[in-house]
Amino acid sequence: MLAATLGAALAFGAPAALAGTAPVSPSGKVIPAAPAKTAGKAAAAPTSQSATWAAGTRAYLVITAPGDSSAVRAAVAANGGTVFSNFDSIGVIVAHSASAGFAATMRGVNGVQQVGATRTSDVPADAYNPALPANPAQSTTPAGEPVRADMSQIKADQAWAVTTGSPSVKVGILDTGVDDQHQDLAPNFNAADSVSCAYGKPDTRAGAWRDVDSHGTHVAGTIAAAKNGKGVVGVAPGVKISAVRVAEPGNSFFFAENTICGFVWAGDHGFKVTNNSYYTDPWQFNCPDNIDQAAIIEGVKRAQEYAEGKGSLQIAAAGNEDYDLAHKTTDSASPNDSTPVTRTITNACLDIPTELPGVVTVAANGSGTSKASFSNFGSGVIDVAAPGSDVYSTIPGGKYGTKSGTSMATPHVVGVAALLASTNPGITPAQLRDKLATQANDIACPSDSRCTGTAANNSFFGEGQVDALKAVGSTPPPGKYFENLADFAINDNATVESPITVSGVSGNAPATLKVGVDIKHTYIGDLRVDLVAPDGTVYNLTNRSGGSTDNIVQTFTVNASSEVANGLWKLRVNDNASADTGKIDAWNLTF
């Protein structure tokens, strides 16, 4: 996630959904940041505005059943709106209308499930005739690419001796765009799968993907800057990167329709991993009891699930407010496209996309294994951590600079995931999530009362700091990793068990037995989930927590050292209420 000025990375009340500090030149001089967005003032219409643009036009998500949406699209046109774009594969239509009653009218249309405004400001005229971003002149850099502290901190420099990553692995950078001409990015840039999704519609013109800020180019360098003897080296300098610009020019807003377009594009274009260092504007947290925000949650969630179903894992920044995401109380930064107000919120309100089910949430380390002062945290929310302070990487125009933020931590994790995908062809998103947890190095809580949990998994660092060397050299040996990918239906007020037979493991199970769980179920507060050992001993993993949240996709750590490893282990799920059902999608054991 980004910020416009040094030290203001995603602070509450800041006008941007981006995270990171102002760029710093190699000499240490701060490069002036782009002007901050002006709250409450719509973007000025460019002089070349399209005749179809009208003041007062707002954007809406119209949610319907996936498939043919022609009837609902006709209703949009019949009720004072226009279809700007549509994603029939997930049942999401992006509609524009200047009518104040459009949303209420469309909610009464047959086949419409939800309708929600995605903005509290007008759609810019640029949406109808987008200007191409600038193609900056390129500087040259003297030879030499010394190993940076962040790379040695996660042992990326040692991992490169094993592999630099496979060019068959595609990584999508959903951000402000990428300077594809940069000398350190051009060798690995994949223009064929790059696009602009600004305003919620794919723009495939050459260069539409270029950076309208500097943030996306910085992220790109941390992931996959080429190992070419100049500048910097990314965590996975052998993989391919594509730019999916989801930020709008002039303000770097990431509205829901842009993110939806980006996720669908990622799924359709074979991205193994995507980097998401932002939150979805204009709401820092989207609350399901708000009719507009509920539609945003549903639309972006469907797009994320679509991408994951196509084999893509989303990794996202936790945010930079030093905020406990597991104990939400207030939001004073929203809506950031007009006039923010302070509101009371609960844990049901989600930071999107980082808190969506299936998304890997990344916290930032400072030097070594400390918590970066700005990094958000939260028990059961943070998955892993990575360096995020004073990270030196690429910026547009062939230049380099330093930024800080969970935005800068996230591409380190994406790079490690790309290395894992390179060394494990065919790996699924669920398996990739599990491996990211397994390779991380445990970090105990510091003397800070806000940090709760164990060294193996806590609210500051999740499973720990990523380790690129372990990622490329620690594939579970035969007999140590077991999984069951079969589906088991979870019915109302019923119990179901999914078995795994463990063999070939000597002695007892470890004190840090990893239990990876992938349960698809609405309202997970209905569920008790247990691990049952071969002798019948029951280890509770979660007991009716999570409320109305959907899906349990998490790796639990169990002290099973008193259990003989070999035998029949079971994942037992008990549904304790009516109205919501689901399935055990997959689960695994790592000894």
PDB file of C-alpha atoms in Angstrom, residues 30-281:
ATOM      1  CA  VAL A  30      14.232  12.960  -1.400  1.00  0.00           C
ATOM      2  CA  ILE A  31      12.533  13.226  -4.767  1.00  0.00           C
ATOM      3  CA  PRO A  32       9.350  15.345  -4.480  1.00  0.00           C
ATOM      4  CA  ALA A  33       6.203  13.214  -4.360  1.00  0.00           C
ATOM      5  CA  ALA A  34       3.291  13.655  -6.712  1.00  0.00           C
ATOM      6  CA  PRO A  35       0.637  16.077  -5.439  1.00  0.00           C
ATOM      7  CA  ALA A  36      -1.785  14.498  -2.998  1.00  0.00           C
ATOM      8  CA  LYS A  37      -5.373  13.906  -4.035  1.00  0.00           C
ATOM      9  CA  THR A  38      -7.780  16.687  -3.103  1.00  0.00           C
ATOM     10  CA  ALA A  39     -10.588  15.335  -0.933  1.00  0.00           C
ATOM     11  CA  GLY A  40     -14.050  16.302  -2.053  1.00  0.00           C
ATOM     12  CA  LYS A  41     -13.025  17.585  -5.464  1.00  0.00           C
ATOM     13  CA  ALA A  42     -13.733  15.556  -8.579  1.00  0.00           C
ATOM     14  CA  ALA A  43     -10.967  15.207 -11.129  1.00  0.00           C
ATOM     15  CA  ALA A  44     -11.080  17.957 -13.743  1.00  0.00           C
ATOM     16  CA  ALA A  45     -12.263  16.877 -17.146  1.00  0.00           C
ATOM     17  CA  PRO A  46      -9.464  16.918 -19.720  1.00  0.00           C
ATOM     18  CA  THR A  47      -9.855  19.234 -22.656  1.00  0.00           C
ATOM     19  CA  SER A  48     -10.230  16.239 -24.966  1.00  0.00           C
ATOM     20  CA  GLN A  49     -13.122  14.774 -22.967  1.00  0.00           C
ATOM     21  CA  SER A  50     -15.540  12.494 -24.744  1.00  0.00           C
ATOM     22  CA  ALA A  51     -18.962  13.813 -25.661  1.00  0.00           C
ATOM     23  CA  THR A  52     -20.450  10.850 -23.762  1.00  0.00           C
ATOM     24  CA  TRP A  53     -19.180  12.127 -20.415  1.00  0.00           C
ATOM     25  CA  ALA A  54     -21.593  13.997 -18.164  1.00  0.00           C
ATOM     26  CA  ALA A  55     -21.030  15.662 -14.812  1.00  0.00           C
ATOM     27  CA  GLY A  56     -22.570  13.671 -11.980  1.00  0.00           C
ATOM     28  CA  THR A  57     -21.822  10.281 -13.535  1.00  0.00           C
ATOM     29  CA  ARG A  58     -21.184   7.616 -10.896  1.00  0.00           C
ATOM     30  CA  ALA A  59     -20.016   4.006 -11.193  1.00  0.00           C
ATOM     31  CA  TYR A  60     -21.920   1.000  -9.843  1.00  0.00           C
ATOM     32  CA  LEU A  61     -21.389  -2.730  -9.512  1.00  0.00           C
ATOM     33  CA  VAL A  62     -24.486  -4.641 -10.583  1.00  0.00           C
ATOM     34  CA  ILE A  63     -24.194  -8.187  -9.261  1.00  0.00           C
ATOM     35  CA  THR A  64     -26.091 -11.018 -10.918  1.00  0.00           C
ATOM     36  CA  ALA A  65     -25.669 -14.743 -11.488  1.00  0.00           C
ATOM     37  CA  PRO A  66     -22.572 -15.727 -13.512  1.00  0.00           C
ATOM     38  CA  GLY A  67     -23.360 -16.490 -17.139  1.00  0.00           C
ATOM     39  CA  ASP A  68     -25.441 -14.603 -19.670  1.00  0.00           C
ATOM     40  CA  SER A  69     -26.206 -11.151 -18.241  1.00  0.00           C
ATOM     41  CA  SER A  70     -27.895  -9.764 -21.353  1.00  0.00           C
ATOM     42  CA  ALA A  71     -31.277  -9.245 -19.636  1.00  0.00           C
ATOM     43  CA  VAL A  72     -29.730  -7.343 -16.736  1.00  0.00           C
ATOM     44  CA  ARG A  73     -27.573  -5.305 -19.093  1.00  0.00           C
ATOM     45  CA  ALA A  74     -30.713  -4.349 -21.021  1.00  0.00           C
ATOM     46  CA  ALA A  75     -32.298  -3.266 -17.726  1.00  0.00           C
ATOM     47  CA  VAL A  76     -29.293  -1.050 -17.002  1.00  0.00           C
ATOM     48  CA  ALA A  77     -29.876   0.794 -20.265  1.00  0.00           C
ATOM     49  CA  ALA A  78     -33.636   0.964 -19.670  1.00  0.00           C
ATOM     50  CA  ASN A  79     -33.203   2.561 -16.248  1.00  0.00           C
ATOM     51  CA  GLY A  80     -30.938   5.500 -16.957  1.00  0.00           C
ATOM     52  CA  GLY A  81     -27.572   3.752 -17.050  1.00  0.00           C
ATOM     53  CA  THR A  82     -24.927   2.532 -19.468  1.00  0.00           C
ATOM     54  CA  VAL A  83     -22.879  -0.673 -19.334  1.00  0.00           C
ATOM     55  CA  PHE A  84     -19.251   0.389 -19.145  1.00  0.00           C
ATOM     56  CA  SER A  85     -17.931  -3.163 -18.903  1.00  0.00           C
ATOM     57  CA  ASN A  86     -19.154  -6.578 -17.839  1.00  0.00           C
ATOM     58  CA  PHE A  87     -17.605  -9.762 -16.511  1.00  0.00           C
ATOM     59  CA  ASP A  88     -20.158 -12.491 -17.195  1.00  0.00           C
ATOM     60  CA  SER A  89     -17.832 -15.201 -15.855  1.00  0.00           C
ATOM     61  CA  ILE A  90     -18.387 -13.836 -12.334  1.00  0.00           C
ATOM     62  CA  GLY A  91     -21.734 -12.076 -12.763  1.00  0.00           C
ATOM     63  CA  VAL A  92     -20.457  -8.515 -12.364  1.00  0.00           C
ATOM     64  CA  ILE A  93     -21.519  -5.558 -14.505  1.00  0.00           C
ATOM     65  CA  VAL A  94     -19.853  -2.141 -14.217  1.00  0.00           C
ATOM     66  CA  ALA A  95     -22.552   0.425 -14.904  1.00  0.00           C
ATOM     67  CA  HIS A  96     -22.423   4.211 -15.125  1.00  0.00           C
ATOM     68  CA  SER A  97     -25.343   6.524 -14.442  1.00  0.00           C
ATOM     69  CA  ALA A  98     -25.980  10.151 -13.575  1.00  0.00           C
ATOM     70  CA  SER A  99     -29.399   9.278 -12.130  1.00  0.00           C
ATOM     71  CA  ALA A 100     -29.646   9.537  -8.335  1.00  0.00           C
ATOM     72  CA  GLY A 101     -32.246   6.765  -8.283  1.00  0.00           C
ATOM     73  CA  PHE A 102     -30.358   4.320 -10.518  1.00  0.00           C
ATOM     74  CA  ALA A 103     -29.136   1.959  -7.795  1.00  0.00           C
ATOM     75  CA  ALA A 104     -32.475   1.731  -5.991  1.00  0.00           C
ATOM     76  CA  THR A 105     -34.311   1.061  -9.257  1.00  0.00           C
ATOM     77  CA  MET A 106     -31.842  -1.625 -10.369  1.00  0.00           C
ATOM     78  CA  ARG A 107     -32.131  -3.421  -7.021  1.00  0.00           C
ATOM     79  CA  GLY A 108     -35.728  -4.184  -7.934  1.00  0.00           C
ATOM     80  CA  VAL A 109     -34.863  -5.727 -11.313  1.00  0.00           C
ATOM     81  CA  ASN A 110     -35.392  -9.477 -11.694  1.00  0.00           C
ATOM     82  CA  GLY A 111     -32.066 -11.310 -11.595  1.00  0.00           C
ATOM     83  CA  VAL A 112     -30.178  -8.513  -9.832  1.00  0.00           C
ATOM     84  CA  GLN A 113     -28.639  -9.692  -6.553  1.00  0.00           C
ATOM     85  CA  GLN A 114     -26.836  -6.565  -5.370  1.00  0.00           C
ATOM     86  CA  VAL A 115     -26.098  -3.044  -6.585  1.00  0.00           C
ATOM     87  CA  GLY A 116     -23.520  -0.753  -5.044  1.00  0.00           C
ATOM     88  CA  ALA A 117     -21.852   2.543  -5.849  1.00  0.00           C
ATOM     89  CA  THR A 118     -18.082   2.176  -6.055  1.00  0.00           C
ATOM     90  CA  ARG A 119     -17.303   5.881  -5.578  1.00  0.00           C
ATOM     91  CA  THR A 120     -18.544   8.940  -3.734  1.00  0.00           C
ATOM     92  CA  SER A 121     -17.118  11.112  -6.525  1.00  0.00           C
ATOM     93  CA  ASP A 122     -17.843  11.386 -10.241  1.00  0.00           C
ATOM     94  CA  VAL A 123     -16.320   9.076 -12.810  1.00  0.00           C
ATOM     95  CA  PRO A 124     -13.599  11.139 -14.549  1.00  0.00           C
ATOM     96  CA  ALA A 125     -14.060  12.049 -18.206  1.00  0.00           C
ATOM     97  CA  ASP A 126     -10.725  10.306 -18.846  1.00  0.00           C
ATOM     98  CA  ALA A 127     -12.577   6.998 -18.404  1.00  0.00           C
ATOM     99  CA  TYR A 128     -14.193   7.482 -21.814  1.00  0.00           C
ATOM    100  CA  ASN A 129     -11.049   8.553 -23.630  1.00  0.00           C
ATOM    101  CA  PRO A 130      -8.065   7.466 -21.500  1.00  0.00           C
ATOM    102  CA  ALA A 131      -4.787   9.228 -22.082  1.00  0.00           C
ATOM    103  CA  LEU A 132      -1.752   6.990 -22.389  1.00  0.00           C
ATOM    104  CA  PRO A 133       0.734   7.381 -19.506  1.00  0.00           C
ATOM    105  CA  ALA A 134       4.044   9.048 -20.230  1.00  0.00           C
ATOM    106  CA  ASN A 135       6.916   6.981 -21.588  1.00  0.00           C
ATOM    107  CA  PRO A 136       9.831   8.524 -19.701  1.00  0.00           C
ATOM    108  CA  ALA A 137      13.300   8.969 -21.123  1.00  0.00           C
ATOM    109  CA  GLN A 138      15.685   6.424 -19.646  1.00  0.00           C
ATOM    110  CA  SER A 139      18.805   7.138 -17.612  1.00  0.00           C
ATOM    111  CA  THR A 140      21.809   4.855 -17.764  1.00  0.00           C
ATOM    112  CA  THR A 141      23.360   3.228 -14.716  1.00  0.00           C
ATOM    113  CA  PRO A 142      27.024   2.336 -14.230  1.00  0.00           C
ATOM    114  CA  ALA A 143      27.829  -1.359 -14.040  1.00  0.00           C
ATOM    115  CA  GLY A 144      27.525  -3.111 -10.705  1.00  0.00           C
ATOM    116  CA  GLU A 145      24.619  -4.507  -8.701  1.00  0.00           C
ATOM    117  CA  PRO A 146      25.680  -4.995  -5.069  1.00  0.00           C
ATOM    118  CA  VAL A 147      23.494  -7.282  -2.975  1.00  0.00           C
ATOM    119  CA  ARG A 148      21.070  -5.169  -0.955  1.00  0.00           C
ATOM    120  CA  ALA A 149      20.346  -5.731   2.729  1.00  0.00           C
ATOM    121  CA  ASP A 150      16.752  -6.805   2.121  1.00  0.00           C
ATOM    122  CA  MET A 151      17.866  -9.536  -0.288  1.00  0.00           C
ATOM    123  CA  SER A 152      20.479 -10.966   2.062  1.00  0.00           C
ATOM    124  CA  GLN A 153      17.982 -10.705   4.939  1.00  0.00           C
ATOM    125  CA  ILE A 154      15.718 -13.281   3.231  1.00  0.00           C
ATOM    126  CA  LYS A 155      18.676 -15.184   1.710  1.00  0.00           C
ATOM    127  CA  ALA A 156      17.616 -14.388  -1.844  1.00  0.00           C
ATOM    128  CA  ASP A 157      21.276 -13.977  -2.808  1.00  0.00           C
ATOM    129  CA  GLN A 158      21.919 -17.563  -1.698  1.00  0.00           C
ATOM    130  CA  ALA A 159      18.784 -18.837  -3.427  1.00  0.00           C
ATOM    131  CA  TRP A 160      20.031 -17.497  -6.784  1.00  0.00           C
ATOM    132  CA  ALA A 161      22.779 -20.127  -6.708  1.00  0.00           C
ATOM    133  CA  VAL A 162      19.983 -22.734  -6.821  1.00  0.00           C
ATOM    134  CA  THR A 163      17.579 -20.994  -9.197  1.00  0.00           C
ATOM    135  CA  THR A 164      16.703 -17.498 -10.325  1.00  0.00           C
ATOM    136  CA  GLY A 165      13.196 -18.640 -11.245  1.00  0.00           C
ATOM    137  CA  SER A 166      11.589 -19.985 -14.390  1.00  0.00           C
ATOM    138  CA  PRO A 167      10.542 -17.764 -17.322  1.00  0.00           C
ATOM    139  CA  SER A 168       7.408 -19.930 -17.555  1.00  0.00           C
ATOM    140  CA  VAL A 169       6.195 -18.432 -14.251  1.00  0.00           C
ATOM    141  CA  LYS A 170       4.135 -15.288 -14.837  1.00  0.00           C
ATOM    142  CA  VAL A 171       3.765 -12.691 -12.084  1.00  0.00           C
ATOM    143  CA  GLY A 172       1.143  -9.962 -12.312  1.00  0.00           C
ATOM    144  CA  ILE A 173       1.782  -6.572 -10.710  1.00  0.00           C
ATOM    145  CA  LEU A 174      -1.579  -4.953  -9.952  1.00  0.00           C
ATOM    146  CA  ASP A 175      -0.481  -1.434  -9.150  1.00  0.00           C
ATOM    147  CA  THR A 176       0.135   2.046 -10.570  1.00  0.00           C
ATOM    148  CA  GLY A 177       1.726   0.542 -13.686  1.00  0.00           C
ATOM    149  CA  VAL A 178       5.275  -0.436 -14.601  1.00  0.00           C
ATOM    150  CA  ASP A 179       7.953   1.323 -16.637  1.00  0.00           C
ATOM    151  CA  ASP A 180       8.603  -1.536 -19.048  1.00  0.00           C
ATOM    152  CA  GLN A 181      11.493   0.356 -20.680  1.00  0.00           C
ATOM    153  CA  HIS A 182      13.553   0.418 -17.465  1.00  0.00           C
ATOM    154  CA  GLN A 183      16.920  -1.257 -18.095  1.00  0.00           C
ATOM    155  CA  ASP A 184      16.493  -3.570 -15.093  1.00  0.00           C
ATOM    156  CA  LEU A 185      12.899  -4.579 -15.932  1.00  0.00           C
ATOM    157  CA  ALA A 186      12.830  -4.763 -19.733  1.00  0.00           C
ATOM    158  CA  PRO A 187      14.551  -8.212 -19.904  1.00  0.00           C
ATOM    159  CA  ASN A 188      11.768  -9.793 -17.840  1.00  0.00           C
ATOM    160  CA  PHE A 189       8.792  -7.704 -18.936  1.00  0.00           C
ATOM    161  CA  ASN A 190       5.875  -9.494 -20.601  1.00  0.00           C
ATOM    162  CA  ALA A 191       4.032  -6.902 -22.692  1.00  0.00           C
ATOM    163  CA  ALA A 192       1.688  -9.440 -24.262  1.00  0.00           C
ATOM    164  CA  ASP A 193      -0.091  -9.993 -20.937  1.00  0.00           C
ATOM    165  CA  SER A 194       0.074  -6.392 -19.695  1.00  0.00           C
ATOM    166  CA  VAL A 195      -2.940  -4.075 -19.610  1.00  0.00           C
ATOM    167  CA  SER A 196      -4.562  -1.077 -17.981  1.00  0.00           C
ATOM    168  CA  CYS A 197      -7.658  -1.839 -15.897  1.00  0.00           C
ATOM    169  CA  ALA A 198      -8.123   1.766 -14.798  1.00  0.00           C
ATOM    170  CA  TYR A 199     -11.852   2.595 -14.634  1.00  0.00           C
ATOM    171  CA  GLY A 200     -12.755  -1.107 -14.784  1.00  0.00           C
ATOM    172  CA  LYS A 201     -12.284  -1.981 -18.445  1.00  0.00           C
ATOM    173  CA  PRO A 202      -9.246  -3.669 -20.064  1.00  0.00           C
ATOM    174  CA  ASP A 203      -7.233  -1.240 -22.184  1.00  0.00           C
ATOM    175  CA  THR A 204      -4.780  -3.278 -24.231  1.00  0.00           C
ATOM    176  CA  ARG A 205      -3.159  -0.419 -26.129  1.00  0.00           C
ATOM    177  CA  ALA A 206       0.634  -0.571 -26.064  1.00  0.00           C
ATOM    178  CA  GLY A 207       1.884   1.427 -23.098  1.00  0.00           C
ATOM    179  CA  ALA A 208      -1.500   1.700 -21.331  1.00  0.00           C
ATOM    180  CA  TRP A 209       0.126  -0.315 -18.541  1.00  0.00           C
ATOM    181  CA  ARG A 210       2.865   2.257 -17.856  1.00  0.00           C
ATOM    182  CA  ASP A 211       3.352   3.853 -14.458  1.00  0.00           C
ATOM    183  CA  VAL A 212       1.249   6.873 -13.483  1.00  0.00           C
ATOM    184  CA  ASP A 213       3.188   7.171 -10.198  1.00  0.00           C
ATOM    185  CA  SER A 214       6.388   5.278  -9.281  1.00  0.00           C
ATOM    186  CA  HIS A 215       5.049   2.705  -6.870  1.00  0.00           C
ATOM    187  CA  GLY A 216       4.374  -0.114  -9.341  1.00  0.00           C
ATOM    188  CA  THR A 217       7.813   0.170 -10.928  1.00  0.00           C
ATOM    189  CA  HIS A 218       9.416  -0.009  -7.475  1.00  0.00           C
ATOM    190  CA  VAL A 219       7.422  -3.141  -6.632  1.00  0.00           C
ATOM    191  CA  ALA A 220       8.374  -4.712  -9.968  1.00  0.00           C
ATOM    192  CA  GLY A 221      12.086  -4.326  -9.305  1.00  0.00           C
ATOM    193  CA  THR A 222      11.883  -6.061  -5.935  1.00  0.00           C
ATOM    194  CA  ILE A 223      10.131  -9.012  -7.539  1.00  0.00           C
ATOM    195  CA  ALA A 224      12.114  -9.516 -10.719  1.00  0.00           C
ATOM    196  CA  ALA A 225      14.737  -6.898 -11.595  1.00  0.00           C
ATOM    197  CA  ALA A 226      17.113  -8.679 -13.968  1.00  0.00           C
ATOM    198  CA  LYS A 227      20.426 -10.144 -12.827  1.00  0.00           C
ATOM    199  CA  ASN A 228      22.260  -8.192 -15.493  1.00  0.00           C
ATOM    200  CA  GLY A 229      25.195  -6.552 -13.716  1.00  0.00           C
ATOM    201  CA  LYS A 230      23.516  -3.188 -13.131  1.00  0.00           C
ATOM    202  CA  GLY A 231      21.264  -1.562 -10.570  1.00  0.00           C
ATOM    203  CA  VAL A 232      19.480  -4.112  -8.385  1.00  0.00           C
ATOM    204  CA  VAL A 233      18.428  -7.762  -8.496  1.00  0.00           C
ATOM    205  CA  GLY A 234      14.901  -8.953  -7.716  1.00  0.00           C
ATOM    206  CA  VAL A 235      14.050 -11.916  -5.516  1.00  0.00           C
ATOM    207  CA  ALA A 236      13.161 -13.965  -8.614  1.00  0.00           C
ATOM    208  CA  PRO A 237      15.170 -12.427 -11.471  1.00  0.00           C
ATOM    209  CA  GLY A 238      14.356 -15.244 -13.893  1.00  0.00           C
ATOM    210  CA  VAL A 239      10.537 -15.015 -13.908  1.00  0.00           C
ATOM    211  CA  LYS A 240       8.331 -12.897 -16.143  1.00  0.00           C
ATOM    212  CA  ILE A 241       6.400  -9.873 -14.906  1.00  0.00           C
ATOM    213  CA  SER A 242       3.325  -8.207 -16.386  1.00  0.00           C
ATOM    214  CA  ALA A 243       1.845  -4.840 -15.455  1.00  0.00           C
ATOM    215  CA  VAL A 244      -1.860  -4.580 -14.718  1.00  0.00           C
ATOM    216  CA  ARG A 245      -2.441  -0.903 -14.024  1.00  0.00           C
ATOM    217  CA  VAL A 246      -5.382  -0.646 -11.646  1.00  0.00           C
ATOM    218  CA  ALA A 247      -4.583   2.895 -10.464  1.00  0.00           C
ATOM    219  CA  GLU A 248      -6.225   5.879 -12.113  1.00  0.00           C
ATOM    220  CA  PRO A 249      -4.026   8.787 -13.251  1.00  0.00           C
ATOM    221  CA  GLY A 250      -3.748  11.972 -11.238  1.00  0.00           C
ATOM    222  CA  ASN A 251      -4.842  10.462  -7.933  1.00  0.00           C
ATOM    223  CA  SER A 252      -3.754   6.783  -7.925  1.00  0.00           C
ATOM    224  CA  PHE A 253      -7.172   5.584  -6.768  1.00  0.00           C
ATOM    225  CA  PHE A 254      -7.823   1.847  -6.937  1.00  0.00           C
ATOM    226  CA  PHE A 255     -11.600   1.549  -7.188  1.00  0.00           C
ATOM    227  CA  ALA A 256     -13.405  -1.799  -6.950  1.00  0.00           C
ATOM    228  CA  GLU A 257     -14.152  -2.087 -10.667  1.00  0.00           C
ATOM    229  CA  ASN A 258     -10.435  -1.654 -11.426  1.00  0.00           C
ATOM    230  CA  THR A 259      -9.472  -4.426  -9.000  1.00  0.00           C
ATOM    231  CA  ILE A 260     -12.186  -6.721 -10.375  1.00  0.00           C
ATOM    232  CA  CYS A 261     -10.896  -6.166 -13.911  1.00  0.00           C
ATOM    233  CA  GLY A 262      -7.353  -6.880 -12.700  1.00  0.00           C
ATOM    234  CA  PHE A 263      -8.192 -10.155 -10.970  1.00  0.00           C
ATOM    235  CA  VAL A 264     -10.221 -11.464 -13.907  1.00  0.00           C
ATOM    236  CA  TRP A 265      -7.350 -10.521 -16.211  1.00  0.00           C
ATOM    237  CA  ALA A 266      -4.895 -12.345 -13.925  1.00  0.00           C
ATOM    238  CA  GLY A 267      -6.970 -15.512 -14.059  1.00  0.00           C
ATOM    239  CA  ASP A 268      -7.472 -15.382 -17.803  1.00  0.00           C
ATOM    240  CA  HIS A 269      -3.797 -14.732 -18.539  1.00  0.00           C
ATOM    241  CA  GLY A 270      -2.180 -17.427 -16.418  1.00  0.00           C
ATOM    242  CA  PHE A 271      -0.532 -15.347 -13.698  1.00  0.00           C
ATOM    243  CA  LYS A 272       0.776 -17.737 -11.058  1.00  0.00           C
ATOM    244  CA  VAL A 273       1.045 -14.981  -8.471  1.00  0.00           C
ATOM    245  CA  THR A 274      -0.161 -11.382  -8.242  1.00  0.00           C
ATOM    246  CA  ASN A 275       1.191  -8.527  -6.117  1.00  0.00           C
ATOM    247  CA  ASN A 276      -1.446  -6.278  -4.535  1.00  0.00           C
ATOM    248  CA  SER A 277       0.087  -3.388  -2.581  1.00  0.00           C
ATOM    249  CA  TYR A 278      -3.030  -1.253  -2.138  1.00  0.00           C
ATOM    250  CA  TYR A 279      -6.508  -1.214  -0.658  1.00  0.00           C
ATOM    251  CA  THR A 280      -9.666  -0.784  -2.678  1.00  0.00           C
ATOM    252  CA  ASP A 281     -10.775   2.856  -2.654  1.00  0.00           C
TER     253      ASP A 281
END
